[in-house]
Coordinates of C-alpha atoms in Angstrom, one line a residue:
V145 CA 147.6 130.7 129.4
S146 CA 147.7 126.8 129.7
A147 CA 147.3 126.8 133.3
W148 CA 144.2 129.0 133.1
E149 CA 142.6 126.8 130.6
E150 CA 143.4 123.9 133.1
L151 CA 141.4 125.7 135.8
D152 CA 138.7 126.4 133.8
R153 CA 138.5 122.9 132.6
R154 CA 138.8 121.8 136.3
F155 CA 136.3 123.9 138.0
G156 CA 134.5 125.9 135.5
D157 CA 131.1 124.5 136.1
D158 CA 131.6 124.6 139.8
A159 CA 128.2 126.4 141.2
E160 CA 130.3 127.9 144.6
P161 CA 130.8 131.7 144.0
A162 CA 134.1 131.8 145.3
V163 CA 135.3 129.2 142.5
R164 CA 133.2 130.8 140.0
D165 CA 135.0 134.0 140.9
R166 CA 138.1 132.5 140.5
V167 CA 137.5 130.5 137.1
A168 CA 135.9 134.1 135.6
R169 CA 138.9 135.8 136.8
A170 CA 141.3 133.4 135.0
L171 CA 139.5 133.7 131.7
L172 CA 139.5 137.4 131.9
A173 CA 143.3 136.9 132.7
T174 CA 143.4 134.6 129.5
G175 CA 141.7 137.1 127.4
N176 CA 144.3 139.9 128.3
V177 CA 147.2 137.7 127.9
L178 CA 146.0 137.2 124.5
L179 CA 145.2 140.7 123.7
E180 CA 148.8 141.8 124.9
L181 CA 150.1 138.7 122.6
E182 CA 148.3 140.9 119.6
R183 CA 146.2 137.9 119.2
S184 CA 142.8 139.9 119.7
G185 CA 140.5 137.0 117.4
E186 CA 141.1 134.7 120.5
A187 CA 141.0 137.2 123.1
V188 CA 137.4 138.2 121.7
T189 CA 136.4 134.5 121.7
V190 CA 137.5 134.6 125.5
Y191 CA 135.8 137.4 126.5
E192 CA 132.8 136.7 124.6
G193 CA 132.8 133.3 126.4
L194 CA 132.9 134.9 129.9
A195 CA 130.0 136.8 129.2
R196 CA 128.3 133.8 128.0
R197 CA 128.9 131.6 131.0
F198 CA 128.7 134.5 133.3
G199 CA 126.3 136.9 132.5
D200 CA 123.6 135.8 134.2
D201 CA 126.0 136.2 137.5
R202 CA 124.3 137.8 140.4
E203 CA 127.6 138.3 142.7
P204 CA 128.9 141.6 142.4
A205 CA 132.3 140.7 142.0
T206 CA 131.6 138.1 138.9
R207 CA 129.5 141.6 137.5
D208 CA 132.6 143.7 137.7
L209 CA 134.8 140.8 135.8
L210 CA 132.2 140.7 132.8
S211 CA 132.1 144.5 132.6
T212 CA 135.7 144.5 132.6
A213 CA 136.2 142.1 129.9
L214 CA 133.2 143.4 127.8
V215 CA 135.6 146.8 127.8
K216 CA 138.3 145.0 126.8
K217 CA 136.2 142.9 124.1
G218 CA 135.8 146.3 122.5
E219 CA 139.5 147.2 122.9
A220 CA 140.3 143.8 121.1
L221 CA 137.9 144.6 118.3
Q222 CA 139.4 147.8 117.7
A223 CA 143.1 146.6 117.7
P224 CA 144.6 146.0 114.4
P225 CA 144.5 142.6 112.6
A226 CA 148.1 140.9 113.3
E227 CA 150.2 140.5 110.6

């Protein structure tokens, strides 16, 4: 997770479509790992951040990642709370 966060920190504001795609993929992977670790609240925060940052993106690949993030957010919201 920390490696993906570092990638976001270093390249998150880059306007190049290929770099934006990598950042979006890293954020999606971060959310997925957090969801697998039963840290659904944190996963929702990551998915929402991805939607906020890339919601207006016109690149088809990024739009696909965004739709996946929204589905995963739904899964995270349905997950039982961590004990």
